[in-house]
Amino acid sequence: EVQLVESGGGLVKPGGSLTLSCAASGFTFDTYAMNWVRQAPGKGLEWVSSISSGSTYMYYADSVKGRFTVSKDNARNSLYLRMDGLRAEDTAVYYCARELRHCTAGTCSLSFFDLWGRGTLVTVSS
Amino acid sequence: DIVMTQSPDSLAVSLGERATISCKSSQSLLNNSNNKTHLAWYQQKPGQPPKLLIYWASTRDSGVPDRFSGSASGADFTLTISSLQAEDVAVYYCQQFYGTWTFGQGTKVEVK
């Protein structure tokens, strides 16, 4: 079955750290870029971070730059998000999402997210 | 960053009637290198993750009913549900992927 399963969420104090994982199955993980998207309680979607298929390129939203680190282990079919310096405003459900970039003449364009996990909740509170 | 603005924030439509959601981007999303418009629509039902409905502004994802359609005119985009069904109650988001990704604020669709 083609799926993404997030784990690692929980309750953490402000200033603390947490690492989220996303396990992929049913597709060729190393051909896809991957993303993290979060959703604060009752709010909309916010893109957080992206990593290219071979981990060459990483992108971050300004709101998490310098605090979050994305990584991808193609051998383990897994995506990770290391979150440091957590703040109350980081409280959200974190989704991992698959992205197939289209490349023409060696240039790859950003793309849409065609598969999402069910998410893992991160709560930052004292 | 590219700003995506949806309207309305919510709408109530009778079953079988048309629902129309608008999304405006702060700049063109047409990628001249591939001649494609970098806009997608997602549906999110309560307690579920988002689901891709439409990409390249007007291409339905596999398995999406044909009552869902997307269109584009410059930096203005529209998602239309031609005949609302009870299972279409959800929040709908537009997303641009021309630059690093941004979403609209969402439009909640309910049954009148």
Coordinates of N, CA and C in Angstrom, one line a residue:
Chain A
E1 N 0.8 -1.2 0.0 CA 0.0 0.0 0.0 C 0.9 1.2 0.0
V2 N 0.5 2.2 -0.8 CA 1.3 3.5 -0.9 C 0.8 4.3 0.3
Q3 N 1.8 4.6 1.2 CA 1.4 5.4 2.3 C 2.6 6.1 3.0
L4 N 2.3 7.1 3.8 CA 3.2 7.8 4.6 C 2.7 7.8 6.0
V5 N 3.6 7.5 7.0 CA 3.1 7.4 8.4 C 4.1 8.2 9.2
E6 N 3.6 9.3 9.8 CA 4.4 10.2 10.7 C 4.4 9.6 12.1
S7 N 5.5 10.0 12.8 CA 5.6 9.6 14.2 C 6.5 10.6 14.9
G8 N 6.5 10.5 16.2 CA 7.5 11.3 17.0 C 6.9 12.6 17.7
G9 N 5.6 12.9 17.4 CA 5.0 14.0 18.0 C 4.8 13.8 19.5
G10 N 4.5 14.9 20.2 CA 4.3 14.8 21.6 C 4.3 16.2 22.3
L11 N 4.3 16.2 23.6 CA 4.4 17.4 24.4 C 5.8 17.8 24.7
V12 N 6.2 19.0 24.4 CA 7.5 19.5 24.7 C 7.5 20.9 25.3
K13 N 8.4 21.2 26.1 CA 8.5 22.5 26.7 C 9.1 23.5 25.8
P14 N 8.7 24.8 25.9 CA 9.3 25.8 25.1 C 10.8 25.8 25.2
G15 N 11.5 25.9 24.1 CA 12.9 25.8 24.0 C 13.4 24.4 23.8
G16 N 12.6 23.4 23.9 CA 13.0 22.0 23.8 C 13.1 21.6 22.3
S17 N 13.4 20.3 22.2 CA 13.7 19.7 20.9 C 12.9 18.5 20.7
L18 N 12.6 18.2 19.4 CA 11.9 17.0 19.0 C 12.3 16.6 17.6
T19 N 12.3 15.3 17.3 CA 12.5 14.9 16.0 C 11.3 14.1 15.5
L20 N 10.7 14.5 14.4 CA 9.6 13.8 13.7 C 10.2 12.9 12.7
S21 N 9.5 11.8 12.5 CA 9.8 10.8 11.4 C 8.6 10.6 10.5
C22 N 8.9 10.2 9.3 CA 7.9 9.9 8.3 C 8.4 8.6 7.6
A23 N 7.6 7.5 7.7 CA 8.0 6.3 7.1 C 7.2 6.1 5.8
A24 N 7.9 5.9 4.7 CA 7.2 5.8 3.4 C 7.2 4.3 3.0
S25 N 6.1 3.9 2.3 CA 6.0 2.6 1.8 C 5.2 2.5 0.5
G26 N 5.5 1.5 -0.3 CA 4.6 1.3 -1.5 C 5.1 2.1 -2.7
F27 N 6.1 2.9 -2.7 CA 6.6 3.6 -3.8 C 8.1 3.8 -3.8
T28 N 8.7 4.2 -4.9 CA 10.1 4.4 -5.0 C 10.5 5.7 -4.3
F29 N 10.8 5.6 -3.0 CA 11.0 6.8 -2.2 C 12.2 7.7 -2.7
D30 N 13.2 7.1 -3.3 CA 14.4 7.9 -3.6 C 14.2 8.7 -4.9
T31 N 13.0 8.6 -5.6 CA 12.7 9.4 -6.7 C 11.8 10.6 -6.4
Y32 N 11.5 10.8 -5.1 CA 10.6 11.8 -4.7 C 11.2 12.8 -3.8
A33 N 10.9 14.1 -4.0 CA 11.2 15.1 -3.0 C 10.1 15.0 -1.9
M34 N 10.4 15.5 -0.7 CA 9.5 15.3 0.4 C 9.4 16.6 1.1
N35 N 8.2 16.8 1.7 CA 7.9 18.1 2.4 C 7.3 17.8 3.8
W36 N 7.4 18.8 4.6 CA 6.7 18.9 5.9 C 5.7 20.1 5.8
V37 N 4.5 19.9 6.2 CA 3.5 20.9 6.2 C 2.8 20.8 7.6
R38 N 2.5 22.0 8.2 CA 1.9 21.9 9.5 C 0.6 22.7 9.5
Q39 N -0.2 22.3 10.5 CA -1.6 22.9 10.7 C -1.8 23.2 12.2
A40 N -1.8 24.4 12.6 CA -2.1 24.8 14.0 C -3.6 24.5 14.2
P41 N -3.9 24.2 15.5 CA -5.3 23.8 15.8 C -6.3 24.8 15.3
G42 N -7.2 24.4 14.4 CA -8.3 25.2 13.9 C -7.8 26.2 12.8
K43 N -6.6 26.1 12.4 CA -6.0 27.0 11.4 C -5.8 26.3 10.0
G44 N -5.2 27.1 9.1 CA -4.9 26.6 7.8 C -3.6 25.9 7.7
L45 N -3.2 25.6 6.4 CA -2.0 24.8 6.2 C -0.8 25.8 6.0
E46 N 0.3 25.4 6.5 CA 1.5 26.2 6.4 C 2.7 25.2 6.0
W47 N 3.3 25.5 4.8 CA 4.4 24.7 4.4 C 5.6 25.0 5.3
V48 N 6.4 24.0 5.7 CA 7.4 24.1 6.7 C 8.8 23.9 6.1
S49 N 9.0 22.8 5.3 CA 10.3 22.5 4.8 C 10.2 21.5 3.7
S50 N 11.2 21.5 2.8 CA 11.3 20.6 1.7 C 12.7 20.1 1.5
I51 N 12.8 18.9 1.0 CA 14.1 18.3 0.7 C 14.0 17.5 -0.7
S52 N 15.0 17.7 -1.5 CA 14.9 17.1 -2.8 C 15.2 15.6 -2.7
S53 N 14.9 14.9 -3.8 CA 15.0 13.4 -3.8 C 16.3 12.9 -3.3
G54 N 17.4 13.5 -3.7 CA 18.7 13.0 -3.2 C 19.3 13.9 -2.1
S55 N 18.5 14.7 -1.5 CA 18.9 15.5 -0.4 C 19.9 16.6 -0.8
T56 N 20.0 17.0 -2.0 CA 20.8 18.0 -2.5 C 20.3 19.4 -2.1
Y57 N 19.0 19.6 -2.2 CA 18.4 20.9 -1.9 C 17.5 20.8 -0.7
M58 N 17.6 21.8 0.2 CA 16.6 21.9 1.3 C 16.1 23.3 1.3
Y59 N 14.8 23.4 1.6 CA 14.2 24.8 1.8 C 13.4 24.8 3.1
Y60 N 13.4 26.0 3.6 CA 12.6 26.2 4.9 C 11.8 27.4 4.9
A61 N 10.7 27.4 5.5 CA 9.9 28.6 5.7 C 10.6 29.5 6.7
D62 N 10.5 30.8 6.5 CA 11.2 31.8 7.3 C 10.9 31.6 8.8
S63 N 9.7 31.1 9.1 CA 9.2 30.9 10.5 C 10.0 29.8 11.2
V64 N 10.7 29.0 10.5 CA 11.4 27.9 11.2 C 12.9 27.8 10.8
K65 N 13.3 28.7 9.9 CA 14.7 28.7 9.4 C 15.7 28.9 10.6
G66 N 16.7 28.1 10.6 CA 17.7 28.2 11.7 C 17.3 27.4 12.9
R67 N 16.1 26.9 13.0 CA 15.6 26.1 14.1 C 15.3 24.6 13.7
F68 N 14.8 24.5 12.5 CA 14.4 23.1 12.1 C 15.4 22.6 11.0
T69 N 15.6 21.3 11.0 CA 16.5 20.7 10.0 C 15.8 19.5 9.4
V70 N 15.7 19.5 8.1 CA 15.0 18.3 7.4 C 16.1 17.4 6.9
S71 N 15.8 16.1 6.9 CA 16.8 15.1 6.3 C 16.0 14.0 5.8
K72 N 16.7 13.2 4.9 CA 16.0 12.1 4.2 C 17.0 10.9 4.1
D73 N 16.5 9.8 4.5 CA 17.3 8.5 4.4 C 16.7 7.6 3.4
N74 N 17.2 7.6 2.2 CA 16.6 6.8 1.1 C 16.7 5.3 1.4
A75 N 17.8 4.9 2.1 CA 18.0 3.5 2.4 C 16.9 3.0 3.3
R76 N 16.4 3.9 4.2 CA 15.4 3.5 5.2 C 14.0 4.0 4.8
N77 N 13.9 4.6 3.6 CA 12.6 5.1 3.2 C 12.0 6.0 4.2
S78 N 12.8 6.9 4.7 CA 12.3 7.7 5.8 C 12.7 9.2 5.7
L79 N 11.8 10.0 6.2 CA 12.0 11.5 6.2 C 12.0 11.9 7.6
Y80 N 12.8 13.0 8.0 CA 12.9 13.4 9.3 C 12.8 14.9 9.4
L81 N 12.4 15.4 10.6 CA 12.4 16.8 10.8 C 12.9 17.0 12.3
R82 N 14.1 17.6 12.4 CA 14.6 17.9 13.7 C 14.2 19.3 14.0
M83 N 13.5 19.4 15.2 CA 13.0 20.7 15.6 C 13.7 21.1 16.9
D84 N 14.4 22.3 16.9 CA 15.1 22.8 18.0 C 14.5 24.2 18.4
G85 N 14.7 24.6 19.6 CA 14.2 25.9 20.0 C 12.7 26.1 19.8
L86 N 12.0 25.1 20.2 CA 10.5 25.1 19.9 C 9.8 26.2 20.7
R87 N 8.8 26.7 20.0 CA 8.0 27.8 20.6 C 6.5 27.4 20.6
A88 N 5.8 28.1 21.4 CA 4.3 27.8 21.5 C 3.7 27.9 20.1
E89 N 4.1 28.8 19.3 CA 3.5 28.9 18.0 C 3.9 27.8 17.0
D90 N 4.8 26.9 17.4 CA 5.0 25.7 16.6 C 4.0 24.6 16.9
T91 N 3.1 24.8 17.8 CA 2.1 23.8 18.1 C 1.2 23.6 16.9
A92 N 1.2 22.3 16.5 CA 0.5 22.0 15.2 C 0.5 20.5 15.0
V93 N -0.4 20.1 14.1 CA -0.2 18.8 13.4 C 0.8 18.9 12.3
Y94 N 1.7 18.0 12.3 CA 2.8 18.1 11.2 C 2.5 16.9 10.3
Y95 N 2.4 17.3 9.0 CA 2.2 16.3 7.9 C 3.4 16.1 7.1
C96 N 3.7 14.9 6.7 CA 4.7 14.8 5.6 C 3.9 14.6 4.3
A97 N 4.5 15.1 3.2 CA 3.8 15.0 1.9 C 4.9 14.8 0.8
R98 N 4.4 14.0 -0.2 CA 5.3 13.6 -1.3 C 5.1 14.5 -2.4
E99 N 6.3 14.7 -3.1 CA 6.3 15.7 -4.2 C 7.1 15.1 -5.4
L100 N 6.6 15.0 -6.6 CA 7.3 14.5 -7.7 C 7.7 15.7 -8.6
R101 N 9.0 16.1 -8.5 CA 9.5 17.3 -9.3 C 9.7 16.9 -10.7
H102 N 9.3 17.8 -11.6 CA 9.5 17.6 -13.1 C 10.7 18.3 -13.5
C103 N 11.6 17.6 -14.2 CA 12.8 18.2 -14.6 C 12.9 18.2 -16.1
T104 N 13.4 19.4 -16.6 CA 13.6 19.6 -18.1 C 14.9 20.2 -18.3
A105 N 15.7 19.5 -19.1 CA 17.1 19.9 -19.4 C 17.9 20.2 -18.1
G106 N 17.8 19.3 -17.1 CA 18.5 19.4 -15.9 C 18.0 20.4 -14.9
T107 N 16.9 21.1 -15.2 CA 16.3 22.0 -14.2 C 15.0 21.5 -13.8
C108 N 14.9 21.4 -12.4 CA 13.6 20.8 -11.8 C 12.8 21.9 -11.3
S109 N 11.5 21.8 -11.6 CA 10.5 22.8 -11.1 C 9.9 22.2 -9.8
L110 N 9.5 23.1 -8.9 CA 8.8 22.7 -7.7 C 7.4 22.2 -8.1
S111 N 6.9 21.3 -7.3 CA 5.6 20.7 -7.7 C 4.6 20.6 -6.6
F112 N 3.5 19.9 -6.9 CA 2.4 19.8 -5.9 C 2.6 18.5 -5.1
F113 N 1.8 18.4 -4.0 CA 1.9 17.3 -3.1 C 0.8 16.3 -3.3
D114 N 1.2 15.1 -3.8 CA 0.1 14.1 -4.3 C -0.2 13.0 -3.2
L115 N 0.6 13.0 -2.2 CA 0.3 12.0 -1.1 C 0.7 12.6 0.2
W116 N -0.2 12.4 1.2 CA 0.0 13.0 2.5 C -0.1 11.9 3.6
G117 N 0.6 12.1 4.7 CA 0.4 11.2 5.8 C -0.8 11.7 6.6
R118 N -1.1 11.0 7.7 CA -2.2 11.4 8.6 C -1.8 12.5 9.7
G119 N -0.5 12.7 9.8 CA 0.0 13.7 10.7 C 0.4 13.2 12.1
T120 N 1.2 14.0 12.7 CA 1.5 13.8 14.1 C 1.5 15.1 14.9
L121 N 0.9 15.1 16.1 CA 0.6 16.4 16.8 C 1.8 16.7 17.7
V122 N 2.3 18.0 17.5 CA 3.3 18.5 18.4 C 2.7 19.6 19.2
T123 N 2.8 19.5 20.5 CA 2.3 20.5 21.4 C 3.5 21.1 22.2
V124 N 3.7 22.4 22.1 CA 4.7 23.1 22.8 C 4.1 23.9 23.9
S125 N 4.3 23.5 25.2 CA 3.7 24.1 26.3 C 4.4 23.8 27.6
S126 N 4.5 24.8 28.5 CA 5.1 24.5 29.8 C 4.2 23.9 30.8
Chain B
D1 N 7.6 36.5 -0.7 CA 6.8 35.3 -0.8 C 5.5 35.6 -1.6
I2 N 5.0 34.6 -2.4 CA 3.8 34.7 -3.1 C 2.6 34.6 -2.1
V3 N 1.7 35.5 -2.2 CA 0.5 35.5 -1.3 C -0.7 35.0 -2.1
M4 N -1.4 34.0 -1.4 CA -2.6 33.4 -2.0 C -3.8 33.9 -1.2
T5 N -4.8 34.4 -1.8 CA -5.9 34.9 -1.1 C -7.2 34.3 -1.7
Q6 N -7.9 33.5 -0.8 CA -9.1 32.9 -1.2 C -10.4 33.6 -0.8
S7 N -11.4 33.4 -1.6 CA -12.7 34.0 -1.2 C -13.8 33.1 -1.8
P8 N -14.9 33.0 -1.0 CA -15.1 33.5 0.3 C -14.4 32.7 1.4
D9 N -14.5 33.1 2.6 CA -13.9 32.2 3.7 C -14.8 31.0 3.9
S10 N -16.1 31.2 3.7 CA -17.0 30.1 3.8 C -18.2 30.3 2.9
L11 N -18.8 29.2 2.5 CA -20.1 29.3 1.7 C -20.9 28.1 2.0
A12 N -22.2 28.3 1.9 CA -23.2 27.3 2.1 C -24.0 27.1 0.8
V13 N -24.0 25.9 0.3 CA -24.7 25.6 -1.0 C -25.6 24.4 -0.8
S14 N -26.7 24.5 -1.5 CA -27.7 23.4 -1.5 C -27.2 22.2 -2.2
L15 N -27.6 21.1 -1.8 CA -27.2 19.8 -2.5 C -27.6 19.9 -3.9
G16 N -26.7 19.5 -4.8 CA -27.0 19.6 -6.2 C -26.7 20.9 -6.9
E17 N -26.4 21.9 -6.1 CA -26.1 23.2 -6.7 C -24.6 23.4 -6.9
R18 N -24.3 24.5 -7.6 CA -22.9 24.8 -7.9 C -22.2 25.5 -6.7
A19 N -21.0 25.2 -6.5 CA -20.1 25.9 -5.5 C -18.9 26.4 -6.2
T20 N -18.6 27.7 -6.0 CA -17.5 28.3 -6.7 C -16.6 29.0 -5.7
I21 N -15.3 28.6 -5.7 CA -14.3 29.2 -4.8 C -13.2 29.9 -5.6
S22 N -12.9 31.1 -5.2 CA -11.9 31.9 -5.9 C -10.6 31.9 -5.1
C23 N -9.5 32.1 -5.9 CA -8.2 32.2 -5.3 C -7.4 33.1 -6.2
K24 N -6.7 34.1 -5.5 CA -5.9 35.1 -6.3 C -4.5 35.0 -5.8
S25 N -3.6 35.0 -6.7 CA -2.1 35.0 -6.3 C -1.6 36.4 -6.5
S26 N -0.5 36.7 -5.8 CA 0.1 38.1 -5.8 C 1.0 38.3 -7.1
Q27 N 1.2 37.2 -7.8 CA 1.9 37.3 -9.1 C 1.5 36.1 -10.0
S28 N 2.0 36.2 -11.2 CA 1.7 35.1 -12.1 C 2.3 33.8 -11.7
L29 N 1.6 32.7 -11.9 CA 2.1 31.4 -11.6 C 2.4 30.6 -12.8
L30 N 2.5 31.3 -13.9 CA 2.8 30.6 -15.2 C 4.3 30.4 -15.3
N31 N 4.8 29.2 -15.4 CA 6.2 28.9 -15.5 C 6.5 28.8 -17.0
N32 N 7.2 29.8 -17.5 CA 7.5 29.8 -19.0 C 8.4 28.7 -19.4
S33 N 9.1 28.1 -18.5 CA 10.1 27.0 -18.9 C 9.3 25.7 -19.3
N34 N 8.1 25.5 -18.6 CA 7.3 24.3 -18.9 C 5.9 24.6 -19.4
N35 N 5.6 25.9 -19.5 CA 4.3 26.4 -20.0 C 3.2 25.9 -19.1
K36 N 3.4 25.7 -17.8 CA 2.4 25.2 -16.9 C 2.1 26.2 -15.8
T37 N 0.9 26.2 -15.3 CA 0.5 27.1 -14.2 C 0.7 26.3 -12.9
H38 N 1.5 26.9 -12.0 CA 1.9 26.1 -10.8 C 0.9 26.4 -9.7
L39 N -0.3 25.8 -9.8 CA -1.4 26.0 -8.8 C -2.1 24.7 -8.6
A40 N -2.3 24.3 -7.4 CA -3.1 23.1 -7.0 C -4.2 23.4 -6.1
W41 N -5.2 22.6 -6.0 CA -6.3 22.6 -5.1 C -6.3 21.3 -4.2
Y42 N -6.6 21.5 -2.9 CA -6.7 20.4 -2.0 C -8.0 20.5 -1.3
Q43 N -8.5 19.3 -0.9 CA -9.7 19.2 -0.1 C -9.3 18.6 1.3
Q44 N -9.8 19.2 2.3 CA -9.5 18.6 3.7 C -10.8 18.4 4.4
K45 N -11.2 17.2 4.7 CA -12.3 16.9 5.5 C -12.0 16.8 7.0
P46 N -12.9 17.0 7.9 CA -12.6 17.1 9.3 C -11.8 15.8 9.7
G47 N -10.7 16.0 10.5 CA -10.0 14.9 11.0 C -9.1 14.2 10.0
Q48 N -9.1 14.7 8.8 CA -8.3 14.0 7.8 C -7.2 14.9 7.2
P49 N -6.2 14.3 6.6 CA -5.2 15.1 5.9 C -5.7 15.7 4.7
P50 N -5.0 16.7 4.1 CA -5.5 17.2 2.8 C -5.3 16.1 1.7
K51 N -6.2 16.3 0.7 CA -6.2 15.4 -0.4 C -6.1 16.2 -1.7
L52 N -5.1 15.9 -2.6 CA -5.0 16.6 -3.8 C -6.2 16.4 -4.7
L53 N -6.7 17.5 -5.2 CA -7.9 17.4 -6.2 C -7.4 17.8 -7.6
I54 N -6.7 18.9 -7.7 CA -6.4 19.5 -9.0 C -5.0 20.0 -9.0
Y55 N -4.2 19.8 -10.1 CA -2.9 20.4 -10.2 C -2.8 21.0 -11.6
W56 N -1.7 21.8 -11.8 CA -1.5 22.6 -13.0 C -2.8 23.4 -13.3
A57 N -3.5 23.8 -12.3 CA -4.6 24.7 -12.3 C -5.9 24.0 -12.7
S58 N -5.8 23.0 -13.6 CA -7.0 22.4 -14.2 C -7.0 20.9 -14.4
T59 N -6.0 20.2 -14.0 CA -5.9 18.8 -14.2 C -6.4 18.1 -13.0
R60 N -7.4 17.3 -13.1 CA -7.9 16.5 -12.0 C -7.0 15.4 -11.6
D61 N -6.8 15.1 -10.3 CA -6.0 14.0 -9.9 C -6.8 12.7 -10.2
S62 N -6.1 11.6 -10.2 CA -6.7 10.3 -10.5 C -7.8 10.0 -9.4
G63 N -9.0 9.6 -9.9 CA -10.0 9.3 -9.0 C -10.9 10.4 -8.5
V64 N -10.6 11.6 -8.9 CA -11.4 12.8 -8.4 C -12.6 12.9 -9.3
P65 N -13.8 13.0 -8.8 CA -15.0 13.1 -9.6 C -15.0 14.3 -10.5
D66 N -15.6 14.1 -11.7 CA -15.5 15.2 -12.7 C -16.5 16.3 -12.4
R67 N -17.2 16.3 -11.2 CA -17.9 17.5 -10.8 C -16.9 18.6 -10.3
F68 N -15.7 18.2 -10.0 CA -14.7 19.1 -9.6 C -13.9 19.6 -10.8
S69 N -13.8 20.9 -11.0 CA -13.0 21.5 -12.1 C -12.3 22.7 -11.6
G70 N -11.2 23.0 -12.3 CA -10.4 24.1 -12.0 C -10.1 24.9 -13.2
S71 N -10.0 26.3 -13.1 CA -9.7 27.1 -14.2 C -8.8 28.3 -13.7
A72 N -8.3 28.9 -14.7 CA -7.3 30.0 -14.5 C -7.5 31.1 -15.5
S73 N -7.3 32.4 -15.0 CA -7.3 33.5 -15.8 C -6.3 34.5 -15.2
G74 N -5.1 34.5 -15.8 CA -4.1 35.3 -15.3 C -3.7 34.8 -13.9
A75 N -3.8 35.7 -12.9 CA -3.5 35.4 -11.5 C -4.7 35.0 -10.7
D76 N -5.8 34.8 -11.4 CA -7.1 34.5 -10.7 C -7.4 33.0 -11.1
F77 N -7.8 32.3 -10.0 CA -8.1 30.9 -10.2 C -9.4 30.5 -9.5
T78 N -10.1 29.5 -10.1 CA -11.4 29.1 -9.6 C -11.5 27.6 -9.5
L79 N -12.0 27.2 -8.4 CA -12.4 25.8 -8.2 C -13.9 25.7 -8.2
T80 N -14.5 24.9 -9.0 CA -15.9 24.7 -9.1 C -16.4 23.3 -8.8
I81 N -17.4 23.2 -8.0 CA -18.0 21.9 -7.8 C -19.4 22.1 -8.5
S82 N -19.6 21.3 -9.5 CA -20.7 21.6 -10.4 C -22.1 21.2 -9.7
S83 N -22.0 20.2 -8.9 CA -23.3 19.7 -8.3 C -22.9 19.2 -6.9
L84 N -23.0 20.0 -5.9 CA -22.5 19.7 -4.5 C -23.2 18.4 -4.0
Q85 N -22.3 17.5 -3.5 CA -22.8 16.3 -2.8 C -22.4 16.4 -1.3
A86 N -23.1 15.6 -0.5 CA -22.9 15.7 0.9 C -21.5 15.4 1.3
E87 N -20.8 14.5 0.5 CA -19.4 14.2 0.9 C -18.4 15.2 0.5
D88 N -18.9 16.3 -0.2 CA -18.0 17.4 -0.6 C -17.8 18.4 0.6
V89 N -18.5 18.3 1.7 CA -18.4 19.2 2.8 C -16.9 19.1 3.3
A90 N -16.2 20.2 3.3 CA -14.8 20.2 3.6 C -14.3 21.6 3.5
V91 N -13.0 21.7 3.9 CA -12.3 23.0 3.6 C -11.4 22.8 2.4
Y92 N -11.4 23.8 1.5 CA -10.7 23.7 0.3 C -9.6 24.7 0.3
Y93 N -8.3 24.3 -0.1 CA -7.2 25.2 -0.1 C -6.6 25.3 -1.5
C94 N -6.2 26.5 -1.9 CA -5.4 26.6 -3.1 C -3.9 26.6 -2.7
Q95 N -3.0 26.3 -3.5 CA -1.6 26.2 -3.2 C -0.8 26.6 -4.4
Q96 N 0.2 27.5 -4.3 CA 1.0 27.8 -5.4 C 2.4 27.1 -5.2
F97 N 2.9 26.6 -6.3 CA 4.2 25.9 -6.2 C 5.2 26.5 -7.3
Y98 N 4.9 27.8 -7.6 CA 5.8 28.5 -8.5 C 7.1 28.9 -7.8
G99 N 6.9 29.4 -6.6 CA 8.0 29.6 -5.6 C 7.8 28.7 -4.5
T100 N 8.6 28.9 -3.4 CA 8.4 28.0 -2.3 C 6.9 28.1 -1.8
W101 N 6.4 27.0 -1.5 CA 5.0 26.8 -1.4 C 4.2 27.7 -0.4
T102 N 3.1 28.2 -0.9 CA 2.2 28.9 0.0 C 0.8 28.5 -0.3
F103 N -0.1 28.5 0.7 CA -1.5 28.1 0.6 C -2.4 29.3 0.8
G104 N -3.5 29.2 0.2 CA -4.6 30.2 0.6 C -5.1 29.8 2.0
Q105 N -5.9 30.7 2.6 CA -6.3 30.6 4.0 C -7.4 29.5 4.1
G106 N -8.0 29.0 3.0 CA -9.0 28.0 3.1 C -10.4 28.5 2.9
T107 N -11.2 27.7 2.3 CA -12.7 28.1 2.2 C -13.5 26.9 2.7
K108 N -14.3 27.1 3.6 CA -15.1 26.1 4.2 C -16.4 26.0 3.4
V109 N -16.7 24.8 2.9 CA -18.0 24.5 2.1 C -18.9 23.7 3.0
E110 N -20.1 24.2 3.1 CA -21.2 23.5 3.9 C -22.4 23.4 3.1
V111 N -23.3 22.5 3.6 CA -24.6 22.3 2.9 C -25.6 23.3 3.5
K112 N -26.3 24.0 2.6 CA -27.3 24.9 3.1 C -28.6 24.2 3.5

